[in-house]
Short mmCIF file of N, CA, C and O in Angstrom, two decimals:
data_model
loop_
_atom_site.label_atom_id
_atom_site.label_comp_id
_atom_site.label_asym_id
_atom_site.label_seq_id
_atom_site.Cartn_x
_atom_site.Cartn_y
_atom_site.Cartn_z
N MET A 1 6.28 29.71 -105.30
CA MET A 1 5.76 30.15 -104.03
C MET A 1 5.47 28.94 -103.17
O MET A 1 4.96 27.93 -103.65
N PHE A 2 5.79 29.05 -101.88
CA PHE A 2 5.58 27.97 -100.94
C PHE A 2 4.76 28.47 -99.75
O PHE A 2 4.95 29.59 -99.28
N THR A 3 3.84 27.63 -99.31
CA THR A 3 3.02 27.91 -98.14
C THR A 3 3.28 26.82 -97.12
O THR A 3 3.29 25.64 -97.46
N GLY A 4 3.50 27.23 -95.88
CA GLY A 4 3.73 26.26 -94.81
C GLY A 4 2.71 26.44 -93.71
O GLY A 4 2.29 27.56 -93.41
N ALA A 5 2.33 25.33 -93.11
CA ALA A 5 1.38 25.36 -92.00
C ALA A 5 1.92 24.51 -90.86
O ALA A 5 2.48 23.43 -91.09
N LEU A 6 1.75 25.00 -89.65
CA LEU A 6 2.17 24.30 -88.45
C LEU A 6 0.99 24.27 -87.50
O LEU A 6 0.36 25.31 -87.25
N THR A 7 0.68 23.10 -86.99
CA THR A 7 -0.34 22.97 -85.95
C THR A 7 0.37 22.43 -84.72
O THR A 7 1.04 21.39 -84.79
N ALA A 8 0.25 23.15 -83.61
CA ALA A 8 0.90 22.76 -82.36
C ALA A 8 -0.15 22.42 -81.32
O ALA A 8 -1.11 23.17 -81.12
N ASP A 9 0.02 21.29 -80.66
CA ASP A 9 -0.86 20.86 -79.58
C ASP A 9 -0.17 21.21 -78.27
O ASP A 9 0.94 20.74 -78.00
N LEU A 10 -0.82 22.05 -77.48
CA LEU A 10 -0.22 22.55 -76.24
C LEU A 10 -1.05 22.16 -75.02
O LEU A 10 -2.28 22.13 -75.08
N LEU A 11 -0.35 21.88 -73.94
CA LEU A 11 -0.98 21.66 -72.64
C LEU A 11 -0.69 22.89 -71.80
O LEU A 11 0.47 23.28 -71.65
N LEU A 12 -1.74 23.50 -71.28
CA LEU A 12 -1.58 24.71 -70.48
C LEU A 12 -1.33 24.33 -69.04
O LEU A 12 -1.79 23.30 -68.56
N GLY A 13 -0.63 25.20 -68.34
CA GLY A 13 -0.29 24.95 -66.94
C GLY A 13 -1.49 25.10 -66.02
O GLY A 13 -2.51 24.47 -66.20
N ASP A 14 -1.38 25.96 -65.05
CA ASP A 14 -2.37 26.12 -63.99
C ASP A 14 -3.54 27.00 -64.48
O ASP A 14 -3.66 28.16 -64.12
N VAL A 15 -4.39 26.41 -65.32
CA VAL A 15 -5.54 27.12 -65.89
C VAL A 15 -6.79 26.34 -65.49
O VAL A 15 -6.86 25.13 -65.66
N HIS A 16 -7.79 27.08 -64.96
CA HIS A 16 -8.99 26.41 -64.46
C HIS A 16 -10.28 26.89 -65.13
O HIS A 16 -11.36 26.49 -64.71
N SER A 17 -10.16 27.73 -66.17
CA SER A 17 -11.36 28.22 -66.84
C SER A 17 -11.00 28.60 -68.27
O SER A 17 -9.83 28.76 -68.61
N LEU A 18 -12.03 28.76 -69.08
CA LEU A 18 -11.80 29.22 -70.45
C LEU A 18 -11.29 30.66 -70.47
O LEU A 18 -10.50 31.03 -71.34
N LYS A 19 -11.71 31.46 -69.50
CA LYS A 19 -11.20 32.83 -69.40
C LYS A 19 -9.70 32.82 -69.09
O LYS A 19 -8.93 33.58 -69.67
N GLY A 20 -9.28 31.95 -68.20
CA GLY A 20 -7.86 31.81 -67.90
C GLY A 20 -7.08 31.31 -69.09
O GLY A 20 -5.94 31.73 -69.34
N LYS A 21 -7.70 30.41 -69.86
CA LYS A 21 -7.07 29.90 -71.07
C LYS A 21 -6.82 31.04 -72.07
O LYS A 21 -5.73 31.16 -72.62
N ARG A 22 -7.83 31.88 -72.26
CA ARG A 22 -7.67 33.02 -73.18
C ARG A 22 -6.54 33.94 -72.75
O ARG A 22 -5.81 34.47 -73.57
N ALA A 23 -6.39 34.12 -71.44
CA ALA A 23 -5.35 35.00 -70.92
C ALA A 23 -3.95 34.46 -71.21
O ALA A 23 -2.99 35.22 -71.31
N VAL A 24 -3.83 33.15 -71.37
CA VAL A 24 -2.55 32.54 -71.70
C VAL A 24 -2.33 32.49 -73.22
O VAL A 24 -1.25 32.80 -73.72
N VAL A 25 -3.37 32.13 -73.96
CA VAL A 25 -3.24 31.89 -75.40
C VAL A 25 -3.12 33.18 -76.20
O VAL A 25 -2.31 33.25 -77.13
N ARG A 26 -3.88 34.20 -75.87
CA ARG A 26 -3.85 35.45 -76.63
C ARG A 26 -2.45 36.04 -76.76
O ARG A 26 -2.05 36.42 -77.87
N PRO A 27 -1.69 36.17 -75.67
CA PRO A 27 -0.35 36.74 -75.82
C PRO A 27 0.59 35.88 -76.66
O PRO A 27 1.45 36.40 -77.37
N ILE A 28 0.42 34.57 -76.61
CA ILE A 28 1.25 33.68 -77.41
C ILE A 28 0.97 33.89 -78.90
O ILE A 28 1.89 34.04 -79.71
N VAL A 29 -0.30 33.90 -79.26
CA VAL A 29 -0.69 34.11 -80.65
C VAL A 29 -0.23 35.50 -81.13
O VAL A 29 0.31 35.64 -82.24
N ALA A 30 -0.38 36.50 -80.29
CA ALA A 30 0.05 37.86 -80.66
C ALA A 30 1.56 37.92 -80.86
O ALA A 30 2.03 38.58 -81.80
N GLU A 31 2.31 37.24 -80.02
CA GLU A 31 3.76 37.25 -80.18
C GLU A 31 4.19 36.54 -81.46
O GLU A 31 5.10 37.00 -82.15
N LEU A 32 3.57 35.42 -81.79
CA LEU A 32 3.87 34.73 -83.05
C LEU A 32 3.64 35.67 -84.23
O LEU A 32 4.48 35.77 -85.13
N ARG A 33 2.51 36.35 -84.23
CA ARG A 33 2.18 37.26 -85.33
C ARG A 33 3.19 38.40 -85.42
O ARG A 33 3.65 38.75 -86.51
N ARG A 34 3.51 39.00 -84.28
CA ARG A 34 4.39 40.16 -84.25
C ARG A 34 5.83 39.82 -84.61
O ARG A 34 6.45 40.48 -85.43
N ARG A 35 6.36 38.76 -84.02
CA ARG A 35 7.78 38.43 -84.22
C ARG A 35 8.08 37.83 -85.58
O ARG A 35 9.16 38.03 -86.12
N PHE A 36 7.14 37.06 -86.13
CA PHE A 36 7.44 36.30 -87.34
C PHE A 36 6.57 36.67 -88.54
O PHE A 36 6.71 36.05 -89.60
N ALA A 37 5.68 37.63 -88.41
CA ALA A 37 4.80 38.06 -89.51
C ALA A 37 4.08 36.88 -90.15
O ALA A 37 4.08 36.70 -91.36
N VAL A 38 3.47 36.06 -89.30
CA VAL A 38 2.72 34.89 -89.75
C VAL A 38 1.24 35.08 -89.41
O VAL A 38 0.88 35.94 -88.62
N ALA A 39 0.42 34.25 -90.01
CA ALA A 39 -0.97 34.15 -89.58
C ALA A 39 -1.01 33.12 -88.47
O ALA A 39 -0.45 32.03 -88.62
N ALA A 40 -1.62 33.46 -87.34
CA ALA A 40 -1.66 32.53 -86.20
C ALA A 40 -3.00 32.66 -85.50
O ALA A 40 -3.56 33.77 -85.42
N ALA A 41 -3.52 31.53 -85.01
CA ALA A 41 -4.81 31.54 -84.33
C ALA A 41 -4.97 30.28 -83.50
O ALA A 41 -4.31 29.27 -83.74
N GLU A 42 -5.86 30.35 -82.52
CA GLU A 42 -6.28 29.17 -81.78
C GLU A 42 -7.23 28.41 -82.70
O GLU A 42 -8.24 28.96 -83.15
N VAL A 43 -6.90 27.16 -83.02
CA VAL A 43 -7.67 26.44 -84.05
C VAL A 43 -8.32 25.15 -83.57
O VAL A 43 -9.06 24.52 -84.32
N GLY A 44 -8.06 24.75 -82.34
CA GLY A 44 -8.65 23.50 -81.88
C GLY A 44 -8.74 23.43 -80.38
O GLY A 44 -8.15 24.23 -79.66
N ASP A 45 -9.49 22.44 -79.90
CA ASP A 45 -9.72 22.23 -78.46
C ASP A 45 -10.29 23.50 -77.82
O ASP A 45 -9.91 23.89 -76.72
N LEU A 46 -11.23 24.12 -78.51
CA LEU A 46 -11.75 25.41 -78.07
C LEU A 46 -12.52 25.34 -76.76
O LEU A 46 -12.58 26.31 -76.02
N ASP A 47 -13.12 24.19 -76.45
CA ASP A 47 -13.92 24.10 -75.23
C ASP A 47 -13.22 23.37 -74.09
O ASP A 47 -13.82 23.10 -73.07
N LEU A 48 -11.94 23.06 -74.25
CA LEU A 48 -11.15 22.46 -73.18
C LEU A 48 -10.29 23.55 -72.55
O LEU A 48 -9.67 24.33 -73.26
N HIS A 49 -10.23 23.61 -71.23
CA HIS A 49 -9.52 24.73 -70.62
C HIS A 49 -8.03 24.49 -70.41
O HIS A 49 -7.30 25.43 -70.17
N ARG A 50 -7.53 23.26 -70.53
CA ARG A 50 -6.10 23.02 -70.35
C ARG A 50 -5.39 22.59 -71.63
O ARG A 50 -4.19 22.35 -71.61
N ARG A 51 -6.10 22.48 -72.72
CA ARG A 51 -5.50 22.09 -74.00
C ARG A 51 -5.83 23.13 -75.04
O ARG A 51 -6.91 23.74 -75.01
N VAL A 52 -4.91 23.31 -75.98
CA VAL A 52 -5.15 24.24 -77.08
C VAL A 52 -4.35 23.80 -78.29
O VAL A 52 -3.26 23.23 -78.15
N GLN A 53 -4.92 24.00 -79.45
CA GLN A 53 -4.19 23.83 -80.69
C GLN A 53 -4.02 25.21 -81.31
O GLN A 53 -4.99 25.95 -81.45
N VAL A 54 -2.78 25.52 -81.64
CA VAL A 54 -2.46 26.79 -82.27
C VAL A 54 -2.01 26.50 -83.69
O VAL A 54 -1.16 25.62 -83.91
N GLY A 55 -2.58 27.20 -84.65
CA GLY A 55 -2.21 27.05 -86.05
C GLY A 55 -1.42 28.26 -86.51
O GLY A 55 -1.72 29.39 -86.14
N VAL A 56 -0.39 28.00 -87.31
CA VAL A 56 0.47 29.04 -87.86
C VAL A 56 0.61 28.79 -89.36
O VAL A 56 0.78 27.63 -89.77
N ALA A 57 0.56 29.85 -90.16
CA ALA A 57 0.75 29.71 -91.60
C ALA A 57 1.65 30.83 -92.09
O ALA A 57 1.61 31.95 -91.58
N THR A 58 2.47 30.51 -93.10
CA THR A 58 3.36 31.51 -93.69
C THR A 58 3.55 31.21 -95.17
O THR A 58 3.35 30.08 -95.62
N VAL A 59 3.93 32.23 -95.91
CA VAL A 59 4.17 32.12 -97.35
C VAL A 59 5.52 32.74 -97.66
O VAL A 59 5.87 33.78 -97.11
N ALA A 60 6.29 32.10 -98.55
CA ALA A 60 7.60 32.63 -98.95
C ALA A 60 7.95 32.13 -100.34
O ALA A 60 7.31 31.22 -100.87
N GLY A 61 9.01 32.71 -100.87
CA GLY A 61 9.46 32.36 -102.22
C GLY A 61 10.19 31.04 -102.31
O GLY A 61 10.26 30.45 -103.38
N ASP A 62 10.76 30.58 -101.19
CA ASP A 62 11.43 29.27 -101.23
C ASP A 62 11.10 28.45 -99.99
O ASP A 62 10.76 28.99 -98.93
N ALA A 63 11.21 27.15 -100.15
CA ALA A 63 10.82 26.22 -99.09
C ALA A 63 11.69 26.38 -97.85
O ALA A 63 11.21 26.23 -96.72
N GLY A 64 12.95 26.71 -98.03
CA GLY A 64 13.86 26.87 -96.90
C GLY A 64 13.43 28.00 -95.97
O GLY A 64 13.51 27.87 -94.75
N GLN A 65 12.97 29.08 -96.55
CA GLN A 65 12.52 30.21 -95.74
C GLN A 65 11.26 29.84 -94.96
O GLN A 65 11.13 30.19 -93.79
N VAL A 66 10.34 29.12 -95.59
CA VAL A 66 9.13 28.68 -94.90
C VAL A 66 9.51 27.77 -93.73
O VAL A 66 9.02 27.93 -92.61
N THR A 67 10.42 26.84 -93.97
CA THR A 67 10.87 25.93 -92.92
C THR A 67 11.52 26.68 -91.77
O THR A 67 11.27 26.39 -90.60
N ASP A 68 12.35 27.68 -92.08
CA ASP A 68 13.01 28.47 -91.04
C ASP A 68 12.01 29.20 -90.17
O ASP A 68 12.15 29.24 -88.94
N VAL A 69 10.99 29.79 -90.78
CA VAL A 69 9.98 30.52 -90.02
C VAL A 69 9.19 29.56 -89.13
O VAL A 69 8.96 29.83 -87.94
N LEU A 70 8.80 28.41 -89.67
CA LEU A 70 8.04 27.44 -88.86
C LEU A 70 8.91 26.88 -87.74
O LEU A 70 8.41 26.65 -86.63
N ASP A 71 10.20 26.66 -88.00
CA ASP A 71 11.12 26.22 -86.94
C ASP A 71 11.17 27.25 -85.81
O ASP A 71 11.12 26.89 -84.63
N ALA A 72 11.27 28.52 -86.16
CA ALA A 72 11.34 29.59 -85.16
C ALA A 72 10.04 29.66 -84.35
O ALA A 72 10.07 29.83 -83.12
N CYS A 73 8.91 29.49 -85.01
CA CYS A 73 7.62 29.48 -84.30
C CYS A 73 7.54 28.31 -83.34
O CYS A 73 7.09 28.46 -82.19
N GLU A 74 7.99 27.15 -83.78
CA GLU A 74 7.96 25.97 -82.92
C GLU A 74 8.87 26.16 -81.71
O GLU A 74 8.52 25.80 -80.58
N ARG A 75 10.05 26.75 -81.92
CA ARG A 75 10.96 27.03 -80.80
C ARG A 75 10.32 27.97 -79.79
O ARG A 75 10.42 27.77 -78.57
N LEU A 76 9.66 29.02 -80.29
CA LEU A 76 9.00 29.96 -79.39
C LEU A 76 7.97 29.24 -78.53
O LEU A 76 7.92 29.44 -77.32
N LEU A 77 7.17 28.38 -79.14
CA LEU A 77 6.15 27.65 -78.39
C LEU A 77 6.79 26.70 -77.38
O LEU A 77 6.30 26.57 -76.25
N ALA A 78 7.87 26.05 -77.75
CA ALA A 78 8.54 25.10 -76.86
C ALA A 78 9.19 25.80 -75.67
O ALA A 78 9.31 25.21 -74.59
N GLU A 79 9.59 27.05 -75.86
CA GLU A 79 10.30 27.78 -74.81
C GLU A 79 9.37 28.52 -73.84
O GLU A 79 9.83 29.02 -72.82
N ARG A 80 8.09 28.58 -74.15
CA ARG A 80 7.16 29.29 -73.26
C ARG A 80 6.96 28.49 -71.98
O ARG A 80 6.55 27.33 -72.03
N PRO A 81 7.23 29.09 -70.81
CA PRO A 81 7.15 28.34 -69.55
C PRO A 81 5.72 27.98 -69.13
O PRO A 81 5.53 27.02 -68.39
N GLU A 82 4.72 28.72 -69.62
CA GLU A 82 3.35 28.49 -69.17
C GLU A 82 2.64 27.39 -69.96
O GLU A 82 1.51 27.03 -69.64
N VAL A 83 3.30 26.84 -70.98
CA VAL A 83 2.70 25.76 -71.78
C VAL A 83 3.72 24.64 -71.99
O VAL A 83 4.92 24.86 -71.89
N THR A 84 3.19 23.46 -72.27
CA THR A 84 4.02 22.33 -72.65
C THR A 84 3.67 21.95 -74.08
O THR A 84 2.49 21.71 -74.38
N LEU A 85 4.65 21.94 -74.96
CA LEU A 85 4.43 21.56 -76.36
C LEU A 85 4.35 20.04 -76.43
O LEU A 85 5.33 19.35 -76.19
N LEU A 86 3.17 19.51 -76.75
CA LEU A 86 2.95 18.07 -76.79
C LEU A 86 3.32 17.48 -78.15
O LEU A 86 3.94 16.42 -78.22
N SER A 87 2.91 18.16 -79.22
CA SER A 87 3.21 17.65 -80.56
C SER A 87 3.01 18.76 -81.58
O SER A 87 2.37 19.77 -81.30
N THR A 88 3.58 18.54 -82.76
CA THR A 88 3.38 19.47 -83.87
C THR A 88 3.13 18.66 -85.14
O THR A 88 3.53 17.50 -85.25
N HIS A 89 2.47 19.31 -86.07
CA HIS A 89 2.23 18.72 -87.40
C HIS A 89 2.50 19.82 -88.41
O HIS A 89 2.02 20.95 -88.24
N ARG A 90 3.27 19.50 -89.44
CA ARG A 90 3.62 20.48 -90.48
C ARG A 90 3.15 20.02 -91.84
O ARG A 90 3.13 18.83 -92.13
N GLN A 91 2.84 21.02 -92.66
CA GLN A 91 2.54 20.77 -94.06
C GLN A 91 3.22 21.85 -94.88
O GLN A 91 3.28 23.02 -94.47
N LEU A 92 3.75 21.46 -96.03
CA LEU A 92 4.38 22.39 -96.94
C LEU A 92 3.73 22.21 -98.31
O LEU A 92 3.62 21.09 -98.81
N PHE A 93 3.27 23.32 -98.86
CA PHE A 93 2.61 23.29 -100.15
C PHE A 93 3.38 24.16 -101.14
O PHE A 93 3.91 25.21 -100.77
N SER A 94 3.43 23.73 -102.39
CA SER A 94 4.06 24.50 -103.45
C SER A 94 2.98 24.91 -104.44
O SER A 94 2.00 24.18 -104.64
N ASP A 95 3.16 26.04 -105.09
CA ASP A 95 2.17 26.45 -106.09
C ASP A 95 2.15 25.53 -107.31
O ASP A 95 1.25 25.57 -108.11
N SER A 96 3.15 24.67 -107.41
CA SER A 96 3.17 23.72 -108.52
C SER A 96 2.50 22.40 -108.14
O SER A 96 2.39 21.50 -108.96
N ASP A 97 2.04 22.25 -106.87
CA ASP A 97 1.31 21.06 -106.46
C ASP A 97 -0.02 20.99 -107.19
O ASP A 97 -0.69 21.98 -107.39
N ASP A 98 -0.41 19.78 -107.57
CA ASP A 98 -1.69 19.61 -108.25
C ASP A 98 -2.76 19.17 -107.31
O ASP A 98 -2.64 18.55 -106.38
#
């Protein structure tokens, strides 16, 4: 069994409040969950209105499938016109890791 995690650092476009930030981030997180059956949430920069970190996690039987799902999630984030993908960080864990 393999578990993969992706953390994406995003810059939001024309957002001037935390309420406006929520209006942009919620649909993105919901789409990640719906399209790819992953766990996704806003995980960082909670009090900044133009920056957000989104975390994604998935589990699969082989590492290739985990990588494919995380690649697809990263592409979705990169293609969203209302945000700019600044950076990503990935981790892959195996159940045989000590």
